[in-house]
PDB file of C-alpha atoms and ligand atoms in Angstrom:
ATOM      1  CA  PRO A   1      14.849  11.422  -0.271  1.00  0.00           C
ATOM      2  CA  ARG A   2      16.613   8.357   0.802  1.00  0.00           C
ATOM      3  CA  HIS A   3      13.637   6.428   2.243  1.00  0.00           C
ATOM      4  CA  LEU A   4      10.054   5.896   1.445  1.00  0.00           C
ATOM      5  CA  LEU A   5       8.281   5.883   4.781  1.00  0.00           C
ATOM      6  CA  GLY A   6       4.777   7.402   3.892  1.00  0.00           C
ATOM      7  CA  ILE A   7       2.753   9.127   1.374  1.00  0.00           C
ATOM      8  CA  GLU A   8       2.779  12.422   3.448  1.00  0.00           C
ATOM      9  CA  HIS A   9       6.304  13.173   2.548  1.00  0.00           C
ATOM     10  CA  LEU A  10       5.633  13.075  -1.302  1.00  0.00           C
ATOM     11  CA  SER A  11       4.429  15.922  -3.395  1.00  0.00           C
ATOM     12  CA  PRO A  12       1.886  15.438  -6.216  1.00  0.00           C
ATOM     13  CA  GLU A  13       4.894  15.748  -8.780  1.00  0.00           C
ATOM     14  CA  ASP A  14       6.831  12.894  -6.769  1.00  0.00           C
ATOM     15  CA  ILE A  15       3.691  10.733  -7.106  1.00  0.00           C
ATOM     16  CA  HIS A  16       3.355  11.215 -10.731  1.00  0.00           C
ATOM     17  CA  SER A  17       6.993  10.569 -11.334  1.00  0.00           C
ATOM     18  CA  VAL A  18       6.650   7.176  -9.661  1.00  0.00           C
ATOM     19  CA  LEU A  19       3.615   6.208 -11.521  1.00  0.00           C
ATOM     20  CA  ASP A  20       5.223   7.379 -14.759  1.00  0.00           C
ATOM     21  CA  LEU A  21       8.259   5.125 -14.177  1.00  0.00           C
ATOM     22  CA  ALA A  22       6.068   2.280 -13.065  1.00  0.00           C
ATOM     23  CA  GLU A  23       4.057   2.373 -16.336  1.00  0.00           C
ATOM     24  CA  GLN A  24       7.453   1.436 -18.008  1.00  0.00           C
ATOM     25  CA  TYR A  25       7.733  -1.606 -15.712  1.00  0.00           C
ATOM     26  CA  VAL A  26       4.192  -2.550 -16.431  1.00  0.00           C
ATOM     27  CA  GLU A  27       5.208  -3.069 -20.019  1.00  0.00           C
ATOM     28  CA  LEU A  28       8.556  -4.655 -19.111  1.00  0.00           C
ATOM     29  CA  ASN A  29       6.674  -7.116 -16.707  1.00  0.00           C
ATOM     30  CA  ARG A  30       4.411  -8.256 -19.590  1.00  0.00           C
ATOM     31  CA  ARG A  31       7.371  -9.540 -21.785  1.00  0.00           C
ATOM     32  CA  THR A  32       8.853 -12.864 -21.600  1.00  0.00           C
ATOM     33  CA  VAL A  33      12.158 -11.598 -20.538  1.00  0.00           C
ATOM     34  CA  LYS A  34      11.610  -9.301 -17.461  1.00  0.00           C
ATOM     35  CA  LYS A  35      15.092  -8.508 -16.251  1.00  0.00           C
ATOM     36  CA  THR A  36      16.893  -5.052 -16.124  1.00  0.00           C
ATOM     37  CA  ASP A  37      20.033  -4.079 -14.311  1.00  0.00           C
ATOM     38  CA  ALA A  38      18.811  -1.026 -12.426  1.00  0.00           C
ATOM     39  CA  LEU A  39      19.735  -2.495  -9.040  1.00  0.00           C
ATOM     40  CA  ALA A  40      22.790  -4.769 -10.394  1.00  0.00           C
ATOM     41  CA  GLY A  41      25.229  -5.125  -7.529  1.00  0.00           C
ATOM     42  CA  MET A  42      22.814  -3.963  -4.872  1.00  0.00           C
ATOM     43  CA  THR A  43      21.647  -6.105  -1.982  1.00  0.00           C
ATOM     44  CA  GLN A  44      17.964  -5.917  -0.896  1.00  0.00           C
ATOM     45  CA  ILE A  45      16.790  -7.375   2.465  1.00  0.00           C
ATOM     46  CA  ASN A  46      13.260  -7.979   2.899  1.00  0.00           C
ATOM     47  CA  MET A  47      12.129  -7.886   6.878  1.00  0.00           C
ATOM     48  CA  PHE A  48       8.571  -8.848   7.487  1.00  0.00           C
ATOM     49  CA  PHE A  49       7.457  -8.920  10.964  1.00  0.00           C
ATOM     50  CA  GLU A  50       3.928  -9.358  10.039  1.00  0.00           C
ATOM     51  CA  ASN A  51       2.458 -11.800   7.637  1.00  0.00           C
ATOM     52  CA  SER A  52       2.276 -10.822   3.974  1.00  0.00           C
ATOM     53  CA  THR A  53       1.251 -12.624   0.469  1.00  0.00           C
ATOM     54  CA  ARG A  54       1.283  -9.625  -2.001  1.00  0.00           C
ATOM     55  CA  THR A  55       3.620  -7.243  -0.611  1.00  0.00           C
ATOM     56  CA  GLN A  56       6.520  -9.530   0.343  1.00  0.00           C
ATOM     57  CA  SER A  57       6.213 -11.570  -3.019  1.00  0.00           C
ATOM     58  CA  SER A  58       5.967  -8.431  -5.115  1.00  0.00           C
ATOM     59  CA  PHE A  59       9.063  -6.812  -3.589  1.00  0.00           C
ATOM     60  CA  GLU A  60      11.045  -9.998  -3.843  1.00  0.00           C
ATOM     61  CA  LEU A  61       9.981 -10.369  -7.657  1.00  0.00           C
ATOM     62  CA  ALA A  62      10.632  -6.521  -8.146  1.00  0.00           C
ATOM     63  CA  GLY A  63      14.161  -6.691  -6.716  1.00  0.00           C
ATOM     64  CA  LYS A  64      14.998  -9.818  -8.741  1.00  0.00           C
ATOM     65  CA  ARG A  65      13.679  -8.265 -11.958  1.00  0.00           C
ATOM     66  CA  LEU A  66      15.853  -5.160 -11.267  1.00  0.00           C
ATOM     67  CA  GLY A  67      18.880  -7.307 -10.868  1.00  0.00           C
ATOM     68  CA  ALA A  68      19.334  -6.966  -6.904  1.00  0.00           C
ATOM     69  CA  ASP A  69      20.600  -9.763  -4.716  1.00  0.00           C
ATOM     70  CA  VAL A  70      17.392 -10.445  -2.694  1.00  0.00           C
ATOM     71  CA  MET A  71      17.446 -11.814   0.777  1.00  0.00           C
ATOM     72  CA  ASN A  72      14.196 -12.650   2.460  1.00  0.00           C
ATOM     73  CA  MET A  73      14.769 -12.583   6.339  1.00  0.00           C
ATOM     74  CA  SER A  74      12.612 -15.398   7.886  1.00  0.00           C
ATOM     75  CA  MET A  75      11.394 -13.411  11.268  1.00  0.00           C
ATOM     76  CA  GLN A  76       9.710 -16.608  12.672  1.00  0.00           C
ATOM     77  CA  THR A  77      13.018 -18.318  12.869  1.00  0.00           C
ATOM     78  CA  SER A  78      15.315 -15.205  13.480  1.00  0.00           C
ATOM     79  CA  SER A  79      16.733 -14.169  16.944  1.00  0.00           C
ATOM     80  CA  VAL A  80      13.882 -11.777  17.291  1.00  0.00           C
ATOM     81  CA  LYS A  81      12.144 -14.940  18.685  1.00  0.00           C
ATOM     82  CA  LYS A  82      15.075 -14.949  21.315  1.00  0.00           C
ATOM     83  CA  GLY A  83      14.215 -11.375  22.426  1.00  0.00           C
ATOM     84  CA  GLU A  84      16.657  -9.432  20.141  1.00  0.00           C
ATOM     85  CA  THR A  85      15.013  -6.044  19.487  1.00  0.00           C
ATOM     86  CA  LEU A  86      14.038  -4.560  16.290  1.00  0.00           C
ATOM     87  CA  ILE A  87      16.833  -1.964  16.465  1.00  0.00           C
ATOM     88  CA  ASP A  88      19.481  -4.432  17.325  1.00  0.00           C
ATOM     89  CA  THR A  89      18.176  -6.730  14.590  1.00  0.00           C
ATOM     90  CA  ALA A  90      18.400  -3.691  12.015  1.00  0.00           C
ATOM     91  CA  LEU A  91      21.989  -2.734  13.267  1.00  0.00           C
ATOM     92  CA  THR A  92      23.113  -6.272  12.796  1.00  0.00           C
ATOM     93  CA  LEU A  93      21.874  -6.255   9.245  1.00  0.00           C
ATOM     94  CA  ASN A  94      23.129  -2.779   8.426  1.00  0.00           C
ATOM     95  CA  ALA A  95      26.558  -4.235   9.460  1.00  0.00           C
ATOM     96  CA  MET A  96      26.367  -6.502   6.202  1.00  0.00           C
ATOM     97  CA  HIS A  97      26.009  -3.299   4.141  1.00  0.00           C
ATOM     98  CA  PRO A  98      22.588  -4.008   2.542  1.00  0.00           C
ATOM     99  CA  ASP A  99      21.421  -1.045  -0.097  1.00  0.00           C
ATOM    100  CA  LEU A 100      17.672  -1.540   0.433  1.00  0.00           C
ATOM    101  CA  LEU A 101      15.551  -2.608   3.728  1.00  0.00           C
ATOM    102  CA  VAL A 102      11.944  -3.394   3.066  1.00  0.00           C
ATOM    103  CA  VAL A 103      10.221  -3.629   6.496  1.00  0.00           C
ATOM    104  CA  ARG A 104       6.825  -4.432   7.590  1.00  0.00           C
ATOM    105  CA  HIS A 105       6.088  -4.234  11.287  1.00  0.00           C
ATOM    106  CA  GLY A 106       2.978  -4.266  13.580  1.00  0.00           C
ATOM    107  CA  SER A 107       3.848  -1.063  15.522  1.00  0.00           C
ATOM    108  CA  SER A 108       2.991   2.327  14.061  1.00  0.00           C
ATOM    109  CA  GLY A 109       6.293   4.207  13.558  1.00  0.00           C
ATOM    110  CA  ALA A 110       8.592   1.286  14.003  1.00  0.00           C
ATOM    111  CA  VAL A 111       9.892   1.558  10.353  1.00  0.00           C
ATOM    112  CA  ASP A 112      10.630   5.426  10.742  1.00  0.00           C
ATOM    113  CA  LEU A 113      12.713   4.493  13.886  1.00  0.00           C
ATOM    114  CA  LEU A 114      14.516   1.834  12.207  1.00  0.00           C
ATOM    115  CA  ALA A 115      15.283   4.149   9.271  1.00  0.00           C
ATOM    116  CA  GLN A 116      17.162   6.517  11.551  1.00  0.00           C
ATOM    117  CA  LYS A 117      19.575   3.865  12.590  1.00  0.00           C
ATOM    118  CA  VAL A 118      20.750   2.457   9.267  1.00  0.00           C
ATOM    119  CA  GLU A 119      22.875   3.657   6.302  1.00  0.00           C
ATOM    120  CA  CYS A 120      20.652   2.251   3.522  1.00  0.00           C
ATOM    121  CA  ALA A 121      17.420   3.257   1.851  1.00  0.00           C
ATOM    122  CA  VAL A 122      14.291   1.877   3.867  1.00  0.00           C
ATOM    123  CA  ILE A 123      10.863   1.210   2.460  1.00  0.00           C
ATOM    124  CA  ASN A 124       7.847   1.082   4.688  1.00  0.00           C
ATOM    125  CA  ALA A 125       5.987  -2.189   3.641  1.00  0.00           C
ATOM    126  CA  GLY A 126       3.430  -1.302   6.264  1.00  0.00           C
ATOM    127  CA  ASP A 127       3.596  -0.071   9.855  1.00  0.00           C
ATOM    128  CA  GLY A 128       0.701  -0.797  12.397  1.00  0.00           C
ATOM    129  CA  LYS A 129      -2.256   1.447  11.505  1.00  0.00           C
ATOM    130  CA  HIS A 130       0.112   4.237  10.291  1.00  0.00           C
ATOM    131  CA  GLU A 131       1.020   3.902   6.490  1.00  0.00           C
ATOM    132  CA  HIS A 132       1.347   1.297   3.550  1.00  0.00           C
ATOM    133  CA  PRO A 133       2.704   3.806   0.999  1.00  0.00           C
ATOM    134  CA  THR A 134       3.498   1.326  -1.658  1.00  0.00           C
ATOM    135  CA  GLN A 135      -0.067   0.013  -1.519  1.00  0.00           C
ATOM    136  CA  ALA A 136      -1.474   3.709  -2.198  1.00  0.00           C
ATOM    137  CA  LEU A 137       0.829   4.177  -5.124  1.00  0.00           C
ATOM    138  CA  LEU A 138      -0.264   1.054  -6.738  1.00  0.00           C
ATOM    139  CA  ASP A 139      -3.900   1.959  -5.896  1.00  0.00           C
ATOM    140  CA  ALA A 140      -3.232   5.300  -7.541  1.00  0.00           C
ATOM    141  CA  LEU A 141      -1.748   3.487 -10.645  1.00  0.00           C
ATOM    142  CA  THR A 142      -4.557   1.239 -11.095  1.00  0.00           C
ATOM    143  CA  ILE A 143      -7.022   4.294 -10.595  1.00  0.00           C
ATOM    144  CA  ARG A 144      -5.258   6.329 -13.193  1.00  0.00           C
ATOM    145  CA  ARG A 145      -5.172   3.543 -15.951  1.00  0.00           C
ATOM    146  CA  ALA A 146      -8.920   2.737 -15.194  1.00  0.00           C
ATOM    147  CA  LYS A 147     -10.134   6.145 -15.098  1.00  0.00           C
ATOM    148  CA  GLY A 148      -7.518   8.027 -17.259  1.00  0.00           C
ATOM    149  CA  ARG A 149      -6.799  10.535 -14.419  1.00  0.00           C
ATOM    150  CA  LEU A 150      -6.061  10.762 -10.774  1.00  0.00           C
ATOM    151  CA  HIS A 151      -7.829  13.970  -9.883  1.00  0.00           C
ATOM    152  CA  ARG A 152     -11.448  15.194  -9.402  1.00  0.00           C
ATOM    153  CA  LEU A 153     -12.850  11.775  -8.870  1.00  0.00           C
ATOM    154  CA  THR A 154     -15.135  10.466  -6.116  1.00  0.00           C
ATOM    155  CA  VAL A 155     -13.511   7.832  -4.183  1.00  0.00           C
ATOM    156  CA  ALA A 156     -15.359   5.956  -1.461  1.00  0.00           C
ATOM    157  CA  ILE A 157     -13.156   3.973   1.066  1.00  0.00           C
ATOM    158  CA  CYS A 158     -15.322   1.519   3.040  1.00  0.00           C
ATOM    159  CA  GLY A 159     -15.189  -0.769   5.949  1.00  0.00           C
ATOM    160  CA  ASP A 160     -12.676  -1.001   8.791  1.00  0.00           C
ATOM    161  CA  VAL A 161     -11.014   2.443   8.433  1.00  0.00           C
ATOM    162  CA  ALA A 162      -9.933   2.375  12.360  1.00  0.00           C
ATOM    163  CA  HIS A 163      -7.466  -0.281  11.977  1.00  0.00           C
ATOM    164  CA  SER A 164      -6.344   0.406   8.131  1.00  0.00           C
ATOM    165  CA  ARG A 165      -2.815   1.934   7.171  1.00  0.00           C
ATOM    166  CA  VAL A 166      -4.091   1.307   3.491  1.00  0.00           C
ATOM    167  CA  ALA A 167      -6.964   3.769   4.129  1.00  0.00           C
ATOM    168  CA  ARG A 168      -4.760   6.238   5.737  1.00  0.00           C
ATOM    169  CA  SER A 169      -2.109   6.160   2.823  1.00  0.00           C
ATOM    170  CA  ASN A 170      -4.827   6.396   0.335  1.00  0.00           C
ATOM    171  CA  LEU A 171      -6.690   9.195   2.053  1.00  0.00           C
ATOM    172  CA  ILE A 172      -3.442  11.227   1.949  1.00  0.00           C
ATOM    173  CA  LEU A 173      -2.431  10.524  -1.480  1.00  0.00           C
ATOM    174  CA  LEU A 174      -6.058  11.150  -2.866  1.00  0.00           C
ATOM    175  CA  GLY A 175      -6.443  14.143  -1.013  1.00  0.00           C
ATOM    176  CA  LYS A 176      -2.904  15.547  -2.399  1.00  0.00           C
ATOM    177  CA  MET A 177      -4.208  14.967  -5.968  1.00  0.00           C
ATOM    178  CA  GLU A 178      -7.473  16.851  -5.488  1.00  0.00           C
ATOM    179  CA  ASN A 179     -10.057  14.091  -5.249  1.00  0.00           C
ATOM    180  CA  ARG A 180     -13.365  13.781  -3.342  1.00  0.00           C
ATOM    181  CA  VAL A 181     -12.712  11.179  -0.724  1.00  0.00           C
ATOM    182  CA  ARG A 182     -15.643   9.723   1.290  1.00  0.00           C
ATOM    183  CA  LEU A 183     -14.995   7.197   4.340  1.00  0.00           C
ATOM    184  CA  ILE A 184     -17.653   4.861   4.953  1.00  0.00           C
ATOM    185  CA  ALA A 185     -17.684   2.708   8.199  1.00  0.00           C
ATOM    186  CA  PRO A 186     -19.750   1.836  11.338  1.00  0.00           C
ATOM    187  CA  PRO A 187     -19.158   4.535  13.915  1.00  0.00           C
ATOM    188  CA  THR A 188     -17.112   1.976  16.026  1.00  0.00           C
ATOM    189  CA  LEU A 189     -14.705   1.408  13.159  1.00  0.00           C
ATOM    190  CA  MET A 190     -14.198   5.207  12.100  1.00  0.00           C
ATOM    191  CA  PRO A 191     -11.342   6.776  13.985  1.00  0.00           C
ATOM    192  CA  SER A 192     -11.653  10.416  15.371  1.00  0.00           C
ATOM    193  CA  GLY A 193     -10.333  13.256  13.731  1.00  0.00           C
ATOM    194  CA  VAL A 194     -10.513  12.060  10.105  1.00  0.00           C
ATOM    195  CA  ALA A 195     -12.399  14.955   8.956  1.00  0.00           C
ATOM    196  CA  GLU A 196      -9.159  17.026   9.422  1.00  0.00           C
ATOM    197  CA  PHE A 197      -7.924  15.083   6.278  1.00  0.00           C
ATOM    198  CA  GLY A 198     -10.631  16.880   4.427  1.00  0.00           C
ATOM    199  CA  CYS A 199     -12.966  14.019   3.561  1.00  0.00           C
ATOM    200  CA  GLU A 200     -16.551  13.321   3.993  1.00  0.00           C
ATOM    201  CA  VAL A 201     -17.695  10.657   6.579  1.00  0.00           C
ATOM    202  CA  TYR A 202     -20.409   8.282   6.297  1.00  0.00           C
ATOM    203  CA  ASP A 203     -22.031   5.351   8.261  1.00  0.00           C
ATOM    204  CA  ASP A 204     -24.557   4.395   5.603  1.00  0.00           C
ATOM    205  CA  MET A 205     -23.077   2.498   2.562  1.00  0.00           C
ATOM    206  CA  ARG A 206     -25.800   3.615  -0.091  1.00  0.00           C
ATOM    207  CA  ALA A 207     -25.407   7.375   0.892  1.00  0.00           C
ATOM    208  CA  GLY A 208     -21.671   7.085   0.922  1.00  0.00           C
ATOM    209  CA  LEU A 209     -21.482   5.206  -2.487  1.00  0.00           C
ATOM    210  CA  LYS A 210     -23.880   7.384  -4.389  1.00  0.00           C
ATOM    211  CA  ASP A 211     -22.136   8.553  -7.646  1.00  0.00           C
ATOM    212  CA  ALA A 212     -18.840   7.249  -6.551  1.00  0.00           C
ATOM    213  CA  ASP A 213     -16.228   6.723  -9.258  1.00  0.00           C
ATOM    214  CA  VAL A 214     -14.199   4.352  -7.223  1.00  0.00           C
ATOM    215  CA  VAL A 215     -15.353   1.802  -4.511  1.00  0.00           C
ATOM    216  CA  MET A 216     -12.481   0.797  -2.297  1.00  0.00           C
ATOM    217  CA  MET A 217     -13.269  -1.913   0.076  1.00  0.00           C
ATOM    218  CA  LEU A 218     -11.119  -2.752   3.203  1.00  0.00           C
ATOM    219  CA  ARG A 219     -10.617  -5.872   5.136  1.00  0.00           C
ATOM    220  CA  LEU A 220     -12.164  -6.292   8.777  1.00  0.00           C
ATOM    221  CA  GLN A 221      -9.055  -6.672  10.614  1.00  0.00           C
ATOM    222  CA  ARG A 222     -10.070  -8.952  13.473  1.00  0.00           C
ATOM    223  CA  GLU A 223      -6.476  -9.427  14.650  1.00  0.00           C
ATOM    224  CA  ARG A 224      -6.185  -5.551  15.623  1.00  0.00           C
ATOM    225  CA  MET A 225      -9.498  -5.577  17.560  1.00  0.00           C
ATOM    226  CA  ASP A 226      -8.031  -6.616  20.792  1.00  0.00           C
ATOM    227  CA  GLY A 227     -11.066  -7.073  23.158  1.00  0.00           C
ATOM    228  CA  GLY A 228     -13.010  -4.293  21.577  1.00  0.00           C
ATOM    229  CA  PHE A 229     -16.145  -4.306  19.613  1.00  0.00           C
ATOM    230  CA  ILE A 230     -16.119  -7.365  17.057  1.00  0.00           C
ATOM    231  CA  PRO A 231     -19.275  -7.172  14.722  1.00  0.00           C
ATOM    232  CA  SER A 232     -20.788 -10.394  13.609  1.00  0.00           C
ATOM    233  CA  GLU A 233     -19.973 -11.447  10.192  1.00  0.00           C
ATOM    234  CA  ARG A 234     -23.526 -11.828   9.018  1.00  0.00           C
ATOM    235  CA  GLU A 235     -24.606  -8.375  10.488  1.00  0.00           C
ATOM    236  CA  TYR A 236     -21.434  -6.639   9.160  1.00  0.00           C
ATOM    237  CA  PHE A 237     -22.052  -8.142   5.467  1.00  0.00           C
ATOM    238  CA  HIS A 238     -25.664  -7.066   5.586  1.00  0.00           C
ATOM    239  CA  ARG A 239     -24.842  -3.338   6.538  1.00  0.00           C
ATOM    240  CA  TYR A 240     -21.430  -2.836   5.024  1.00  0.00           C
ATOM    241  CA  GLY A 241     -20.510  -5.781   2.677  1.00  0.00           C
ATOM    242  CA  LEU A 242     -20.467  -4.761  -0.950  1.00  0.00           C
ATOM    243  CA  ASP A 243     -23.107  -6.571  -2.984  1.00  0.00           C
ATOM    244  CA  ALA A 244     -24.682  -5.783  -6.260  1.00  0.00           C
ATOM    245  CA  GLU A 245     -27.681  -3.961  -4.501  1.00  0.00           C
ATOM    246  CA  LYS A 246     -25.373  -1.405  -2.745  1.00  0.00           C
ATOM    247  CA  LEU A 247     -22.899  -1.193  -5.715  1.00  0.00           C
ATOM    248  CA  ALA A 248     -25.951   0.048  -7.889  1.00  0.00           C
ATOM    249  CA  PHE A 249     -25.632   3.352  -6.048  1.00  0.00           C
ATOM    250  CA  ALA A 250     -22.171   4.208  -7.441  1.00  0.00           C
ATOM    251  CA  LYS A 251     -21.594   5.286 -10.992  1.00  0.00           C
ATOM    252  CA  ASP A 252     -22.574   2.689 -13.813  1.00  0.00           C
ATOM    253  CA  ASP A 253     -18.791   2.696 -14.555  1.00  0.00           C
ATOM    254  CA  ALA A 254     -17.407   2.717 -10.870  1.00  0.00           C
ATOM    255  CA  ILE A 255     -14.385   0.313 -10.393  1.00  0.00           C
ATOM    256  CA  VAL A 256     -14.268  -1.994  -7.152  1.00  0.00           C
ATOM    257  CA  MET A 257     -10.900  -2.140  -5.572  1.00  0.00           C
ATOM    258  CA  HIS A 258      -9.649  -4.289  -2.519  1.00  0.00           C
ATOM    259  CA  PRO A 259      -5.938  -4.301  -1.199  1.00  0.00           C
ATOM    260  CA  GLY A 260      -6.369  -8.005  -0.317  1.00  0.00           C
ATOM    261  CA  PRO A 261      -6.434 -10.251   1.612  1.00  0.00           C
ATOM    262  CA  MET A 262     -10.069 -10.455   1.029  1.00  0.00           C
ATOM    263  CA  ASN A 263     -12.799 -11.790   3.416  1.00  0.00           C
ATOM    264  CA  ARG A 264     -15.490 -13.054   0.837  1.00  0.00           C
ATOM    265  CA  GLY A 265     -18.894 -12.875   2.261  1.00  0.00           C
ATOM    266  CA  VAL A 266     -17.637 -10.419   4.977  1.00  0.00           C
ATOM    267  CA  GLU A 267     -16.810  -7.036   3.394  1.00  0.00           C
ATOM    268  CA  ILE A 268     -17.314  -7.957  -0.103  1.00  0.00           C
ATOM    269  CA  ASP A 269     -19.607 -10.409  -2.242  1.00  0.00           C
ATOM    270  CA  GLY A 270     -17.516 -13.093  -3.987  1.00  0.00           C
ATOM    271  CA  THR A 271     -19.489 -12.584  -7.280  1.00  0.00           C
ATOM    272  CA  ILE A 272     -18.531  -8.696  -7.237  1.00  0.00           C
ATOM    273  CA  ALA A 273     -14.735  -9.459  -6.510  1.00  0.00           C
ATOM    274  CA  ASP A 274     -14.716 -11.885  -9.391  1.00  0.00           C
ATOM    275  CA  ASP A 275     -16.528  -9.534 -11.700  1.00  0.00           C
ATOM    276  CA  ILE A 276     -14.050  -8.620 -14.441  1.00  0.00           C
ATOM    277  CA  ASN A 277     -16.364  -5.654 -15.785  1.00  0.00           C
ATOM    278  CA  ARG A 278     -16.185  -3.856 -12.104  1.00  0.00           C
ATOM    279  CA  SER A 279     -13.369  -5.340 -10.086  1.00  0.00           C
ATOM    280  CA  VAL A 280      -9.747  -4.220 -10.730  1.00  0.00           C
ATOM    281  CA  ILE A 281      -8.408  -6.414  -7.796  1.00  0.00           C
ATOM    282  CA  GLN A 282      -6.056  -8.571  -9.950  1.00  0.00           C
ATOM    283  CA  GLU A 283      -4.813  -5.396 -11.811  1.00  0.00           C
ATOM    284  CA  GLN A 284      -3.875  -3.972  -8.341  1.00  0.00           C
ATOM    285  CA  VAL A 285      -1.571  -6.867  -7.751  1.00  0.00           C
ATOM    286  CA  GLU A 286      -0.191  -6.593 -11.234  1.00  0.00           C
ATOM    287  CA  MET A 287       0.567  -2.813 -10.394  1.00  0.00           C
ATOM    288  CA  GLY A 288       2.097  -3.726  -7.254  1.00  0.00           C
ATOM    289  CA  VAL A 289       5.022  -5.286  -8.945  1.00  0.00           C
ATOM    290  CA  ALA A 290       5.780  -2.383 -11.393  1.00  0.00           C
ATOM    291  CA  VAL A 291       5.072   0.290  -8.522  1.00  0.00           C
ATOM    292  CA  ARG A 292       7.681  -1.356  -6.118  1.00  0.00           C
ATOM    293  CA  MET A 293      10.186  -1.638  -9.070  1.00  0.00           C
ATOM    294  CA  ALA A 294       9.754   1.990  -9.754  1.00  0.00           C
ATOM    295  CA  VAL A 295      10.121   2.876  -6.007  1.00  0.00           C
ATOM    296  CA  MET A 296      13.289   0.774  -5.543  1.00  0.00           C
ATOM    297  CA  ASP A 297      14.917   2.101  -8.884  1.00  0.00           C
ATOM    298  CA  LEU A 298      14.214   5.741  -7.844  1.00  0.00           C
ATOM    299  CA  LEU A 299      15.561   5.193  -4.301  1.00  0.00           C
ATOM    300  CA  ALA A 300      18.572   3.342  -5.760  1.00  0.00           C
ATOM    301  CA  ARG A 301      19.431   6.497  -8.017  1.00  0.00           C
ATOM    302  CA  ASN A 302      19.205   8.665  -4.903  1.00  0.00           C
ATOM    303  CA  LEU A 303      21.557   6.313  -2.984  1.00  0.00           C
ATOM    304  CA  ARG A 304      24.112   6.415  -5.614  1.00  0.00           C
ATOM    305  CA  ALA A 305      23.890  10.251  -6.021  1.00  0.00           C
ATOM    306  CA  GLU A 306      24.185  10.537  -2.094  1.00  0.00           C
ATOM    307  CA  ARG A 307      27.138   8.214  -2.137  1.00  0.00           C
ATOM    308  CA  GLY A 308      28.674   9.929  -4.844  1.00  0.00           C
ATOM    309  CA  ARG A 309      28.545  13.363  -3.266  1.00  0.00           C
ATOM    310  CA  ALA A 310      29.913  11.810  -0.017  1.00  0.00           C
ATOM    311  CA  LEU A 311      32.820  10.449  -1.916  1.00  0.00           C
ATOM    312  CA  THR A 312      33.527  13.994  -3.686  1.00  0.00           C
ATOM    313  CA  GLY A 313      33.260  15.601  -0.326  1.00  0.00           C
ATOM    314  CA  GLU A 314      30.084  17.562  -0.976  1.00  0.00           C
ATOM    315  CA  THR A 315      27.581  18.259   1.819  1.00  0.00           C
ATOM    316  CA  TYR A 316      23.969  17.329   1.205  1.00  0.00           C
TER     317      TYR A 316
HETATM  318  N1   CP B   1      -2.252  -5.666   0.576  1.00  0.00           N
HETATM  319  C1   CP B   1      -1.445  -6.161   1.263  1.00  0.00           C
HETATM  320  O1   CP B   1      -0.588  -5.525   1.872  1.00  0.00           O
HETATM  321  O2   CP B   1      -1.532  -7.520   1.347  1.00  0.00           O
HETATM  322  P1   CP B   1      -0.421  -8.545   2.005  1.00  0.00           P
HETATM  323  O3   CP B   1      -0.791  -8.318   3.609  1.00  0.00           O
HETATM  324  O4   CP B   1      -0.773  -9.978   1.426  1.00  0.00           O
HETATM  325  O5   CP B   1       0.975  -8.075   1.787  1.00  0.00           O
END
């Protein structure tokens, strides 16, 4: 494919191919000299219409380590603020012949729409409540390295499932790899229809965490709770925050994950987040750079092949 818009378009073989290539980039990133020329001569533009620390910085580093020319659009100072639409912004940048566009947007489906209007590869860096595919891939790599496999695991995804694109992409990926996925959330933060994904649904942390191999916590996304139910932080932590007492229901060797940014004392106790025997949160960040290098490397290969076929008059 030309784009990476969501996990739903990937097969289990595609997922393992990305993770296998990412393993090579993990090794490269641990060296003093980290540069390759996989994207040499290519132009990458990052367009983040929503705030980001991890995703934007890791895409920028990934592109630079692959040898691309990387431009970060400052959406706060762009002509979007004068009323220019997403599509007009994309068409304007498209006219400058980028090869890769990395896009984060607050509206579900916005990145798919943009991908239909441009001639380069588009990577979804998170669109509304829809998908965050590179997050699910980096989580998968973290799990595969910690557990030695990516199948037949019990994975508990806990917290604000309703507003989480991370939960949705992980649910799809982990289901494709034949894992047992449990969603744990207060009834008001559990979207309807999730059972269609073949997962188990819980509103009690202790029952949902029982014998889990992986505990994935989610941020309480207050900015997406427009006027609806907003739980008090103290009550939320009491019932759904991960602390030592609740974690004891999971397997003794269960790993603790969080995509970040974390609300310490709201969805996770700071001592659990910092416990290097249980928490793989910093490994997730490290895997993020490697996975994004692998994704961009593979899409660049596809783009070169597509353009090569176009030059020789082949149809595709
Ligand atoms: N996990 C994640 O997407 O973090 P950022 O919002 O900081 O990019």
